[in-house]
PDB file of C-alpha atoms and ligand atoms in Angstrom:
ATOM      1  CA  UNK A  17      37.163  -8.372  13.236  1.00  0.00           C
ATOM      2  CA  UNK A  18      35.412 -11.321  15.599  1.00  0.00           C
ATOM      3  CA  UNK A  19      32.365 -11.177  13.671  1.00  0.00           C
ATOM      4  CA  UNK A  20      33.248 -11.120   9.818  1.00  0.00           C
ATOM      5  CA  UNK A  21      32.963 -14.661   8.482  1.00  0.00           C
ATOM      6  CA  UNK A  22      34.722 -16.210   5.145  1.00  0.00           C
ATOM      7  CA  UNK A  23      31.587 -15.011   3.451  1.00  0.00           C
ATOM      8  CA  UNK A  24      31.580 -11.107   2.874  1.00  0.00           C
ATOM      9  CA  UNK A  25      28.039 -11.391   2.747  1.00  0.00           C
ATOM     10  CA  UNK A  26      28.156 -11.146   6.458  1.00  0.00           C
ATOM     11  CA  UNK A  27      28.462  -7.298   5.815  1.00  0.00           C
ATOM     12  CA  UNK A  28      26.085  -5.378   7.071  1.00  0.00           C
ATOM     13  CA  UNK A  29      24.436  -3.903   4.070  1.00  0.00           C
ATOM     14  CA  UNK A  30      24.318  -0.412   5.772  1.00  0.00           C
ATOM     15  CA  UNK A  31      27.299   0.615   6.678  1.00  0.00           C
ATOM     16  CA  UNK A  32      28.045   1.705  10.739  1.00  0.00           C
ATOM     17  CA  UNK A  33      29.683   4.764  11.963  1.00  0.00           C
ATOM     18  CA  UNK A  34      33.686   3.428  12.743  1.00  0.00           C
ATOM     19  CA  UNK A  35      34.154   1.604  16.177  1.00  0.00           C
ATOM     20  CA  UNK A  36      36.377   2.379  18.428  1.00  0.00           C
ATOM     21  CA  UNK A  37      39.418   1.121  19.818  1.00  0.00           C
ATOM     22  CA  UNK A  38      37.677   1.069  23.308  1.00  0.00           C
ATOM     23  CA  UNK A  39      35.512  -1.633  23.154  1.00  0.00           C
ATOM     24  CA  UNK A  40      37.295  -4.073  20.119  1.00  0.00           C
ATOM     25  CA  UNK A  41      40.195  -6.308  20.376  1.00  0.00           C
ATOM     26  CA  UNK A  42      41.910  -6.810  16.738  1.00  0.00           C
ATOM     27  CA  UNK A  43      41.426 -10.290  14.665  1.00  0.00           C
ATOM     28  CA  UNK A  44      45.296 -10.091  14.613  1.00  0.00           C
ATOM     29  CA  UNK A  45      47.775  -9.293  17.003  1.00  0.00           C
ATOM     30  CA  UNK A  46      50.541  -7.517  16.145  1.00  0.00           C
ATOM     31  CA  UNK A  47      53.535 -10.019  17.200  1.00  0.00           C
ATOM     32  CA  UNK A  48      52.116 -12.501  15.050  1.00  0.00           C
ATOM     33  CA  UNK A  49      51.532 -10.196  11.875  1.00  0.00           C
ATOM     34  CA  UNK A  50      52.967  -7.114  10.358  1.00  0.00           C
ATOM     35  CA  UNK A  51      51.023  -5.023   8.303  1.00  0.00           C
ATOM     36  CA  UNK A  52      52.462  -2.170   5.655  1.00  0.00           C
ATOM     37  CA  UNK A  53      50.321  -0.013   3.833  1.00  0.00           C
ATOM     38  CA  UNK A  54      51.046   0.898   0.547  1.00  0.00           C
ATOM     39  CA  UNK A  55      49.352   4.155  -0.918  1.00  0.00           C
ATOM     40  CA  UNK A  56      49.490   6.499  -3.776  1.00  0.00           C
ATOM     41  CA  UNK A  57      47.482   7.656  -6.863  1.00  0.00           C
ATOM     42  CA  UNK A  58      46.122   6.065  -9.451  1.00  0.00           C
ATOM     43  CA  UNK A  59      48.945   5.207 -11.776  1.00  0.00           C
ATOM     44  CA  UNK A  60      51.731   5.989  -9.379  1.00  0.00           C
ATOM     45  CA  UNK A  61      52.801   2.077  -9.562  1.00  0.00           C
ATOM     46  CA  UNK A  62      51.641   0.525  -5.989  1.00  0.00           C
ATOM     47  CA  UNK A  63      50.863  -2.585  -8.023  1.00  0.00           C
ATOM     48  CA  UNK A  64      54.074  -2.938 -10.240  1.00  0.00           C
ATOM     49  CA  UNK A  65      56.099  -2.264  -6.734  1.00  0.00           C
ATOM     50  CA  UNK A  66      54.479  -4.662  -5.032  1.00  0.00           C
ATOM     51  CA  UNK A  67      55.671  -7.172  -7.273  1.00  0.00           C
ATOM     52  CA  UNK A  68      59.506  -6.305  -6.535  1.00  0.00           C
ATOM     53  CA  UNK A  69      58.691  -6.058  -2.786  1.00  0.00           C
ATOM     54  CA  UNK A  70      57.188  -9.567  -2.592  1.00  0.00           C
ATOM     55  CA  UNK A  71      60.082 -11.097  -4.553  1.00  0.00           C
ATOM     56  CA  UNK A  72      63.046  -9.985  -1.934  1.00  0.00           C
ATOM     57  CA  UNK A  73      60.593  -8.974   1.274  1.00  0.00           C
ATOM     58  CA  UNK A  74      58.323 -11.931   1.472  1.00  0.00           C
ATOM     59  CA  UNK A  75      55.601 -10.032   1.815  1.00  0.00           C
ATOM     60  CA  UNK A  76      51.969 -11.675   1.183  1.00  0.00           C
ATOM     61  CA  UNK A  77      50.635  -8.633  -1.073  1.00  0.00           C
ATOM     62  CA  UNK A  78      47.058  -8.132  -1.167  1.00  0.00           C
ATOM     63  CA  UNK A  79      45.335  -5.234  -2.839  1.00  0.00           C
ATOM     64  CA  UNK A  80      42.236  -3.301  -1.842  1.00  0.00           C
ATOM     65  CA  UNK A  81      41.054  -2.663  -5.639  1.00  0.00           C
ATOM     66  CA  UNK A  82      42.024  -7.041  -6.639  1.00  0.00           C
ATOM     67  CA  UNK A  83      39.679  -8.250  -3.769  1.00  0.00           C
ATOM     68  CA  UNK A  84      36.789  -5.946  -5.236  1.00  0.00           C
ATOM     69  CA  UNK A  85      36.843  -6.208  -8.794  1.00  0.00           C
ATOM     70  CA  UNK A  86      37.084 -10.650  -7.598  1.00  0.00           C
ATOM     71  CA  UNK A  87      34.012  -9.708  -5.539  1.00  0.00           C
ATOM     72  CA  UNK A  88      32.696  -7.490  -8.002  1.00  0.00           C
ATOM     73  CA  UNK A  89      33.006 -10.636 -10.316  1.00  0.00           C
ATOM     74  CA  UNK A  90      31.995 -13.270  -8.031  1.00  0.00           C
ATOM     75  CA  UNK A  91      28.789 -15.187  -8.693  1.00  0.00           C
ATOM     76  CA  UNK A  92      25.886 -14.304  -6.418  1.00  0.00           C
ATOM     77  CA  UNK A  93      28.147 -12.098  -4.528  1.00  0.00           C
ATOM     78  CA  UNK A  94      24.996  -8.998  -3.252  1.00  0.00           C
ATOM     79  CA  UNK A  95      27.684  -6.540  -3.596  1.00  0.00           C
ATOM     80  CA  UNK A  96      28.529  -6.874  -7.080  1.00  0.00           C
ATOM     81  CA  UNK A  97      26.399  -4.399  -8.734  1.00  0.00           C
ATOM     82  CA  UNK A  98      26.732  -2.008  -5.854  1.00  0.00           C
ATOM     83  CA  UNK A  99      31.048  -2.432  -6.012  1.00  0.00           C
ATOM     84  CA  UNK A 100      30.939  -1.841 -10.125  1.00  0.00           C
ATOM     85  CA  UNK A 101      29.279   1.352  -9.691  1.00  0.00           C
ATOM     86  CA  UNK A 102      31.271   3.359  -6.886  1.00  0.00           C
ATOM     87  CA  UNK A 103      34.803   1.258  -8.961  1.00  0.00           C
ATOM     88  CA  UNK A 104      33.012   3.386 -12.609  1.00  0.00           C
ATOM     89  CA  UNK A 105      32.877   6.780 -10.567  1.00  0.00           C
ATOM     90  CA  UNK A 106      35.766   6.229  -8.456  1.00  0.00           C
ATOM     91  CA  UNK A 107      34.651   6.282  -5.228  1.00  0.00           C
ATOM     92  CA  UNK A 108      35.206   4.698  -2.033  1.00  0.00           C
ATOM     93  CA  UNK A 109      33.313   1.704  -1.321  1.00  0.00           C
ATOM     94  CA  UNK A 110      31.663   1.354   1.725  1.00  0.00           C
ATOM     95  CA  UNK A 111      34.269   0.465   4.149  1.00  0.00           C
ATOM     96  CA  UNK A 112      32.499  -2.658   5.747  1.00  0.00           C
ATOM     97  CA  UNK A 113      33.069  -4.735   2.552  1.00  0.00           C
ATOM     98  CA  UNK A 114      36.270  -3.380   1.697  1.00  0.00           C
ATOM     99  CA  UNK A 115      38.132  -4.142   5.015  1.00  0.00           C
ATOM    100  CA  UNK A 116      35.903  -7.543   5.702  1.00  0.00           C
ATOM    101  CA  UNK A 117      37.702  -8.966   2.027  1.00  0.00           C
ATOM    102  CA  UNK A 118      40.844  -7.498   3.772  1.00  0.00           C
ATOM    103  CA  UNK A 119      40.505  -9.208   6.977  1.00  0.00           C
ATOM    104  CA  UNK A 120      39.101 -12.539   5.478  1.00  0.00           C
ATOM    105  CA  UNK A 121      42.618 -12.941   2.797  1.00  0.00           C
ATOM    106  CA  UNK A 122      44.494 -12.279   5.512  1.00  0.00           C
ATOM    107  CA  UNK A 123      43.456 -15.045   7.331  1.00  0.00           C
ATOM    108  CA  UNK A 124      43.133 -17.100   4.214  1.00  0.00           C
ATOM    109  CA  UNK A 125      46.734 -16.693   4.011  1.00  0.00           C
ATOM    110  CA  UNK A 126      47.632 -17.244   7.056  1.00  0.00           C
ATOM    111  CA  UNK A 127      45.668 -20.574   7.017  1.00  0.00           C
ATOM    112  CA  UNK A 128      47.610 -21.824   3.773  1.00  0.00           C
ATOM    113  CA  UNK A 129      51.062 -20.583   5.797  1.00  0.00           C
ATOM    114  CA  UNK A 130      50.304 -22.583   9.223  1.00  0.00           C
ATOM    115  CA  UNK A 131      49.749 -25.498   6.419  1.00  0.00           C
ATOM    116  CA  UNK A 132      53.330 -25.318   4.873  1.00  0.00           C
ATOM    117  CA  UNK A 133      55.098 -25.051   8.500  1.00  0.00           C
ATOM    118  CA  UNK A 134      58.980 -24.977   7.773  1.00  0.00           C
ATOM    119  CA  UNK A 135      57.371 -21.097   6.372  1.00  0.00           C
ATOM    120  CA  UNK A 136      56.066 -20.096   8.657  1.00  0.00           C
ATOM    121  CA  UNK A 137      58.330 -21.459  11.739  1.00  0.00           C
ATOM    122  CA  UNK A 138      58.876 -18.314  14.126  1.00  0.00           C
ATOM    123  CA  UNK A 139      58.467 -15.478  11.366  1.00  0.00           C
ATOM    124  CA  UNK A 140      56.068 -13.074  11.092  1.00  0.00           C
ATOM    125  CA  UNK A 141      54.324 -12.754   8.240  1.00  0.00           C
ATOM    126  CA  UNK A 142      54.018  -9.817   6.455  1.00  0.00           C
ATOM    127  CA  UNK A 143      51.484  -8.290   5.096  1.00  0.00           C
ATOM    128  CA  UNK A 144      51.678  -5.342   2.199  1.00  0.00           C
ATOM    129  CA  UNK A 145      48.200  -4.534   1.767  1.00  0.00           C
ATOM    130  CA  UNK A 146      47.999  -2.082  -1.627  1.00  0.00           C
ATOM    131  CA  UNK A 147      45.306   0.929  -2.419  1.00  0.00           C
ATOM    132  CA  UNK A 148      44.447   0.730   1.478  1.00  0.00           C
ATOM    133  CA  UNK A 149      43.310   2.764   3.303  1.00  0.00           C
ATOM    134  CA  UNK A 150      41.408   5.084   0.562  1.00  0.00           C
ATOM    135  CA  UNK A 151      39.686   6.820   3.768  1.00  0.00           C
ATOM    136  CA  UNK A 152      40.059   7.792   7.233  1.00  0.00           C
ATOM    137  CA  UNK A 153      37.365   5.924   8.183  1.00  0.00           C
ATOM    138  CA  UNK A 154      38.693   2.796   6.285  1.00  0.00           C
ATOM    139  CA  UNK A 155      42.133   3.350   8.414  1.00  0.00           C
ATOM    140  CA  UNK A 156      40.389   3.552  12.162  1.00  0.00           C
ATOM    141  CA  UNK A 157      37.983   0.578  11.421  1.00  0.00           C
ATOM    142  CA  UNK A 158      41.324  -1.567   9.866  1.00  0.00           C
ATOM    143  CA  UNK A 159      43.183  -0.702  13.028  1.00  0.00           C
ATOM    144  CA  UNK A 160      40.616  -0.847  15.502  1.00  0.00           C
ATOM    145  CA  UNK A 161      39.760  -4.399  14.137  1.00  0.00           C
ATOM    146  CA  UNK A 162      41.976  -6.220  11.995  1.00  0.00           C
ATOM    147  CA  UNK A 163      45.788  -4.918  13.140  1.00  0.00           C
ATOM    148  CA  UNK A 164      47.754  -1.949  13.333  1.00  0.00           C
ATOM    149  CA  UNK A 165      49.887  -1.115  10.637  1.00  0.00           C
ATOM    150  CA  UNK A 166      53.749  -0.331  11.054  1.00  0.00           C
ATOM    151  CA  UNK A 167      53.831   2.276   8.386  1.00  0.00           C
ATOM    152  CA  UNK A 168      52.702   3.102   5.001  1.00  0.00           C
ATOM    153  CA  UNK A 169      54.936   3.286   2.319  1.00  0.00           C
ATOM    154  CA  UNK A 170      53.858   6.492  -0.134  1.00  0.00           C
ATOM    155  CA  UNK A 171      54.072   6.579  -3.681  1.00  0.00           C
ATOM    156  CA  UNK A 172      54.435  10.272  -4.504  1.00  0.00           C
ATOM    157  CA  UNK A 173      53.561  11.308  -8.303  1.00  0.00           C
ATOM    158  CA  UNK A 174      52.787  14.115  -9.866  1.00  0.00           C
ATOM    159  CA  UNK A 175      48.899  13.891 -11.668  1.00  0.00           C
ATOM    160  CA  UNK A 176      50.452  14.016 -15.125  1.00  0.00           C
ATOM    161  CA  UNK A 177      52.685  11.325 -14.987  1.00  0.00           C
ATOM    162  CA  UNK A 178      50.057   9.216 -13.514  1.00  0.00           C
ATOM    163  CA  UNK A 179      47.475   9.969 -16.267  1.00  0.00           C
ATOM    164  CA  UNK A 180      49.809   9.385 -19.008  1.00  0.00           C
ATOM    165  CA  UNK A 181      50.838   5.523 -17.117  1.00  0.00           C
ATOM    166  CA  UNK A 182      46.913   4.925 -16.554  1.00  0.00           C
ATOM    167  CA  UNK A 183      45.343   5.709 -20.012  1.00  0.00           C
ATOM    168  CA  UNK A 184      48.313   3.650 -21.645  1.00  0.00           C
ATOM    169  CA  UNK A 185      47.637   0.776 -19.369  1.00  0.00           C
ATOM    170  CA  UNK A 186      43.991   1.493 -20.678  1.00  0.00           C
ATOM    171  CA  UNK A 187      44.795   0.036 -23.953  1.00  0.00           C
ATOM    172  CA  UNK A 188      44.667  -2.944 -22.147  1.00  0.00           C
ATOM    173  CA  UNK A 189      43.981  -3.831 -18.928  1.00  0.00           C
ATOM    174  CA  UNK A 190      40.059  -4.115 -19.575  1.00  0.00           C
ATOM    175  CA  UNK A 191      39.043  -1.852 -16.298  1.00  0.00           C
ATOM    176  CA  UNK A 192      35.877  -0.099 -16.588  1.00  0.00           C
ATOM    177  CA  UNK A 193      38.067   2.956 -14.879  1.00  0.00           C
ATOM    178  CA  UNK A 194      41.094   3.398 -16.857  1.00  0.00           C
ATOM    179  CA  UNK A 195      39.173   5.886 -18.937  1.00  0.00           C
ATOM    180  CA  UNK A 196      39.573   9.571 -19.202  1.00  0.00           C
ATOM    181  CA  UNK A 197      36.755  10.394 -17.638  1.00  0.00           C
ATOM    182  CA  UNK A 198      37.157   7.933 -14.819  1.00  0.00           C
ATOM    183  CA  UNK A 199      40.801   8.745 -14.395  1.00  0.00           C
ATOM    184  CA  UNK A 200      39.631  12.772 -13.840  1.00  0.00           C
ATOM    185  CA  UNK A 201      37.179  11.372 -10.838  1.00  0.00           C
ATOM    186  CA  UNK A 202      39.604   9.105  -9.183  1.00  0.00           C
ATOM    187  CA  UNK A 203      42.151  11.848  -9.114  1.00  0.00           C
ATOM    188  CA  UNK A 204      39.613  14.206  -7.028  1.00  0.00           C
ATOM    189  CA  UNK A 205      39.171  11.326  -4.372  1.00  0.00           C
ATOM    190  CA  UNK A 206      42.520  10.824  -4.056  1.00  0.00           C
ATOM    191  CA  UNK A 207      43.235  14.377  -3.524  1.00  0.00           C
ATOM    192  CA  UNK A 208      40.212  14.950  -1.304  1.00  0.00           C
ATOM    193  CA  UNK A 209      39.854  11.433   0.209  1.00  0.00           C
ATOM    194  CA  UNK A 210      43.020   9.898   0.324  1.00  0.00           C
ATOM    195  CA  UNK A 211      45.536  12.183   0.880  1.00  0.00           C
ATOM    196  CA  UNK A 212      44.017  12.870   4.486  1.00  0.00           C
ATOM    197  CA  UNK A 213      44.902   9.600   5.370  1.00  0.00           C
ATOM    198  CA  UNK A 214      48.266  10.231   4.732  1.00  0.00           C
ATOM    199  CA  UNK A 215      48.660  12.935   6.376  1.00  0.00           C
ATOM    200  CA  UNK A 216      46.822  11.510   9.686  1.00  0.00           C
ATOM    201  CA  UNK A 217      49.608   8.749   9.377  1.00  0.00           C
ATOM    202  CA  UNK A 218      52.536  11.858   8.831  1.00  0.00           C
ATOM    203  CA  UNK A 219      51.557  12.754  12.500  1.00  0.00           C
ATOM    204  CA  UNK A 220      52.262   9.708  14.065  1.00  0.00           C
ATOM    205  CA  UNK A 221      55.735   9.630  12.220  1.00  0.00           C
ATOM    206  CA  UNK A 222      54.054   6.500  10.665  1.00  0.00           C
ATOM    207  CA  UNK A 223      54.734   7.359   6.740  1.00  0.00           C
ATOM    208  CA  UNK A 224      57.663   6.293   4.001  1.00  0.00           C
ATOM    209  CA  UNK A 225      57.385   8.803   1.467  1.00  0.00           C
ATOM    210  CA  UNK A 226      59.076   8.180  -2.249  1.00  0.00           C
ATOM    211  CA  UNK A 227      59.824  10.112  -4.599  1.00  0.00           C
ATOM    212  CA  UNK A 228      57.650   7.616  -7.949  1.00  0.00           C
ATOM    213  CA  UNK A 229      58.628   9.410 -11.361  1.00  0.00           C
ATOM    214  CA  UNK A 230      61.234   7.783 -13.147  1.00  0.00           C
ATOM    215  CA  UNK A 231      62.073   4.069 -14.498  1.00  0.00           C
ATOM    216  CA  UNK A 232      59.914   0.758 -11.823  1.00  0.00           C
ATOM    217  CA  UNK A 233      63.965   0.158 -11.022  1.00  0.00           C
ATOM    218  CA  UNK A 234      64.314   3.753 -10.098  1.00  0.00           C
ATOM    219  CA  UNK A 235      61.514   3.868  -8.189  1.00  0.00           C
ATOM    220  CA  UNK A 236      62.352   0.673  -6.376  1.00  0.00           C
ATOM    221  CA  UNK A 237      65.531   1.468  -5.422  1.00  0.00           C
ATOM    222  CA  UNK A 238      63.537   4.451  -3.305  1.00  0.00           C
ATOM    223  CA  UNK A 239      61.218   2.049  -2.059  1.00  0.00           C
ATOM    224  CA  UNK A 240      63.781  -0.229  -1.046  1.00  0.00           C
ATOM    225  CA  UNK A 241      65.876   2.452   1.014  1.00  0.00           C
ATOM    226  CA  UNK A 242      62.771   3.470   2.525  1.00  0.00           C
ATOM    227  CA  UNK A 243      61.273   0.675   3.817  1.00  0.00           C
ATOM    228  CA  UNK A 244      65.054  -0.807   4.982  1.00  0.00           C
ATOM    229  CA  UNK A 245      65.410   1.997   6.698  1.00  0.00           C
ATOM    230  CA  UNK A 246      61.924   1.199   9.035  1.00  0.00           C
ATOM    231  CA  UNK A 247      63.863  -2.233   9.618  1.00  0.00           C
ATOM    232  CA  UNK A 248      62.415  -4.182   6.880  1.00  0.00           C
ATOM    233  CA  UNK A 249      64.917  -6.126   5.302  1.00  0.00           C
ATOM    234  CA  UNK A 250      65.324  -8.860   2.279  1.00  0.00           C
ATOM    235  CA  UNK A 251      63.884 -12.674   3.200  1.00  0.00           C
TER     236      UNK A 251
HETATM  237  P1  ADP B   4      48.720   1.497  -9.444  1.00  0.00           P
HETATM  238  O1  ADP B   4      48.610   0.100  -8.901  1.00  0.00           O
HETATM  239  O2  ADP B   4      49.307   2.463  -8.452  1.00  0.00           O
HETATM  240  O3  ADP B   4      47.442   2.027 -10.012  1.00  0.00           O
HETATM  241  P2  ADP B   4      50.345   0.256 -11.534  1.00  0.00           P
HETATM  242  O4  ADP B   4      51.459  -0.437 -10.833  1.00  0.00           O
HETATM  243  O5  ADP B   4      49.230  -0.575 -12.096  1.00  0.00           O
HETATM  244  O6  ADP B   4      49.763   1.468 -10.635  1.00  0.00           O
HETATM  245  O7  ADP B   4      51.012   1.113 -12.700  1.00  0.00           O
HETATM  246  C1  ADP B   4      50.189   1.839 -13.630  1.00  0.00           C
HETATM  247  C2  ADP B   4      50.761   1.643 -15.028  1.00  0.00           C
HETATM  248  O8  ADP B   4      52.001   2.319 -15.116  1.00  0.00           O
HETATM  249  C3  ADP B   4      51.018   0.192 -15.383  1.00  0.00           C
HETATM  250  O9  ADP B   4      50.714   0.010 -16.752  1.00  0.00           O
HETATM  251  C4  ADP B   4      52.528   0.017 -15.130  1.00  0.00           C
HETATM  252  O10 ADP B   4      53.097  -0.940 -15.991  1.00  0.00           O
HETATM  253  C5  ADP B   4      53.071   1.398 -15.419  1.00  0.00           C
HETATM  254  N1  ADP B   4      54.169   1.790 -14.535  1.00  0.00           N
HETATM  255  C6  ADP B   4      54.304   1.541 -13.226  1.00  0.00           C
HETATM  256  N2  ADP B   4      55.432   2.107 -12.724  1.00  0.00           N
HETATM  257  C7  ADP B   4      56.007   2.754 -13.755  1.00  0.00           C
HETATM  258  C8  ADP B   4      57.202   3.542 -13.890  1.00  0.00           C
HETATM  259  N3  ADP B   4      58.006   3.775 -12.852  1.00  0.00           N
HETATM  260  N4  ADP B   4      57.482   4.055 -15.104  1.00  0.00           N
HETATM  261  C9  ADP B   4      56.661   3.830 -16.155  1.00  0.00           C
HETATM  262  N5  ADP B   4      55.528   3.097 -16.120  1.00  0.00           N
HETATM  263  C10 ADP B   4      55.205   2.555 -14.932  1.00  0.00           C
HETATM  264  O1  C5P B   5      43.562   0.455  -6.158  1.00  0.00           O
HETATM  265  P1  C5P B   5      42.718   0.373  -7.396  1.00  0.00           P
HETATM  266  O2  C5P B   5      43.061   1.446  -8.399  1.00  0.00           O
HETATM  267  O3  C5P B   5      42.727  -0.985  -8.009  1.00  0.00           O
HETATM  268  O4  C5P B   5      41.230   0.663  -6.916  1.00  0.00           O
HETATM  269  C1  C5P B   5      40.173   0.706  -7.859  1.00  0.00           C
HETATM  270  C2  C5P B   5      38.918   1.243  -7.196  1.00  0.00           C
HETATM  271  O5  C5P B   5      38.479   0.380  -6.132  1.00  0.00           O
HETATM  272  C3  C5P B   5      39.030   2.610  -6.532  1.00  0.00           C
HETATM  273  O6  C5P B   5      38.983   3.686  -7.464  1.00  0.00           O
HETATM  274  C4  C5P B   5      37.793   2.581  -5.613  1.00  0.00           C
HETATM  275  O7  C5P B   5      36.592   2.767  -6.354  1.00  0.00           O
HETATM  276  C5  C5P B   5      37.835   1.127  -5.119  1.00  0.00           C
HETATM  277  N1  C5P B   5      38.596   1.033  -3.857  1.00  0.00           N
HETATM  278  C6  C5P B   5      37.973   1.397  -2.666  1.00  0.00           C
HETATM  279  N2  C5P B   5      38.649   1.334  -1.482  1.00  0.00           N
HETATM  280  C7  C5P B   5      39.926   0.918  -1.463  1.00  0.00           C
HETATM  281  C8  C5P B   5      40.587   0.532  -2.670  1.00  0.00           C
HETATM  282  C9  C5P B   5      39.880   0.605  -3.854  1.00  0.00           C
HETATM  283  O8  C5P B   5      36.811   1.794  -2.674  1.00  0.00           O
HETATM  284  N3  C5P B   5      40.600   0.880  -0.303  1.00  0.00           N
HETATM  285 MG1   MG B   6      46.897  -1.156  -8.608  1.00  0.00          MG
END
């Protein structure tokens, strides 16, 4: 995205209708970047896989709800307030901000690669990017402007399962969202919101679907056939 700075307070405070791939070139190009998606409920464990997949895939993760709640939290940041509120009811931020903190840490860590060079001599690095894209809109604008994905990996759990893992990581975790209440709305947008995406991706043959009840090593060892079977393999 040319015209999204280091600050996210270049966002525009109202958000635009999606652009198109007609007239927009993407910040990154896809031989020098590759760029998984990783969705699935609340609960369903996108976070605690993402910690396996960046130990034996390399991957740089980066996750959609991280960069908000550290914007959320950021001194003077003008989206703070506005961030808390849609995180309490669930709902999808504004696009804009969300893919502009997207596009920015990817090039933050690109940056800090180029700087440790034996790294990043000839490889591509590789992004997982985690609780992204929430919406359709979010997906075309990402795509359109920042890179096209390869595929996104799906974490596929039933509500109950989820609920039980989220209002036990409630005990501690300190999110304003891991609460009953909250959990109830954020399972609605996923169901009305997200899964969409997923299935727009399902059409272009562009989704990794796994199976996420069961043990994190169970679980892994579906996520690990899955994505090694789209050609990604251990670093
Ligand atoms: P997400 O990022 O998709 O919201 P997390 O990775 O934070 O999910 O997992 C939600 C909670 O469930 C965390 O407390 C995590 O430790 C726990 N958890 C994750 N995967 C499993 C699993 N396969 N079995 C049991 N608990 C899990
Ligand atoms: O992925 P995570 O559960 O950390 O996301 C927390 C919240 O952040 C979501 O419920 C939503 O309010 C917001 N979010 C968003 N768009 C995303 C990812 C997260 O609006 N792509
Ligand atoms: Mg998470």
């Amino acid at each position: 995205m040319a015209n999204v700075k280091a600050d996210p307070g270049s966002v525009p405070a109202e958000p635009s209708p999606p652009q198109t791939s007609q007239n927009t070139t993407p910040r990154f190009s896809s031989s020098a970047v590759s760029v998984v998606f990783l969705l699935g409920g609340p609960g369903s464990g996108k976070g605690t896989q993402s910690t396996n997949l960046v130990r034996d895939y390399g991957f740089i993760h980066l996750s959609a709800g991280d960069l908000l709640r550290a914007e959320q939290a950021r001194p003077g940041s003008q989206y703070g307030d506005l961030i808390k509120s849609y995180i309490r009811e669930g709902t999808i931020v504004p696009m804009e901000i969300t893919v502009a903190l997207l596009s920015n840490a990817m090039a933050d860590a690109l940056e800090k690669q180029s700087l440790s060079a034996s790294e990043s001599a000839g490889k591509k690095a590789r992004f997982l990017i985690d609780g992204f894209p929430r919406k359709l809109d979010q997906a075309v604008f990402f795509e359109d402007t920042v890179c096209l994905s390869e595929f996104t990996l799906f974490l596929n759990c039933p509500e109950d399962v989820m609920e039980t893992r989220l209002l036990k990581r409630g005990e501690t975790s300190g999110r304003d969202d891991d609460n009953a209440e909250s959990i109830r709305k954020r399972f609605r947008v996923f169901v009305d919101t997200s899964m969409p995406v997923v299935h727009a991706f399902e059409k272009q043959g562009k989704v990794v679907s796994v199976e996420a009840t069961g043990s994190v090593e169970e679980v892994y060892a579906h996520v690990k056939e899955g994505i090694e079977a789209r050609g990604i393999h251990p670093v």
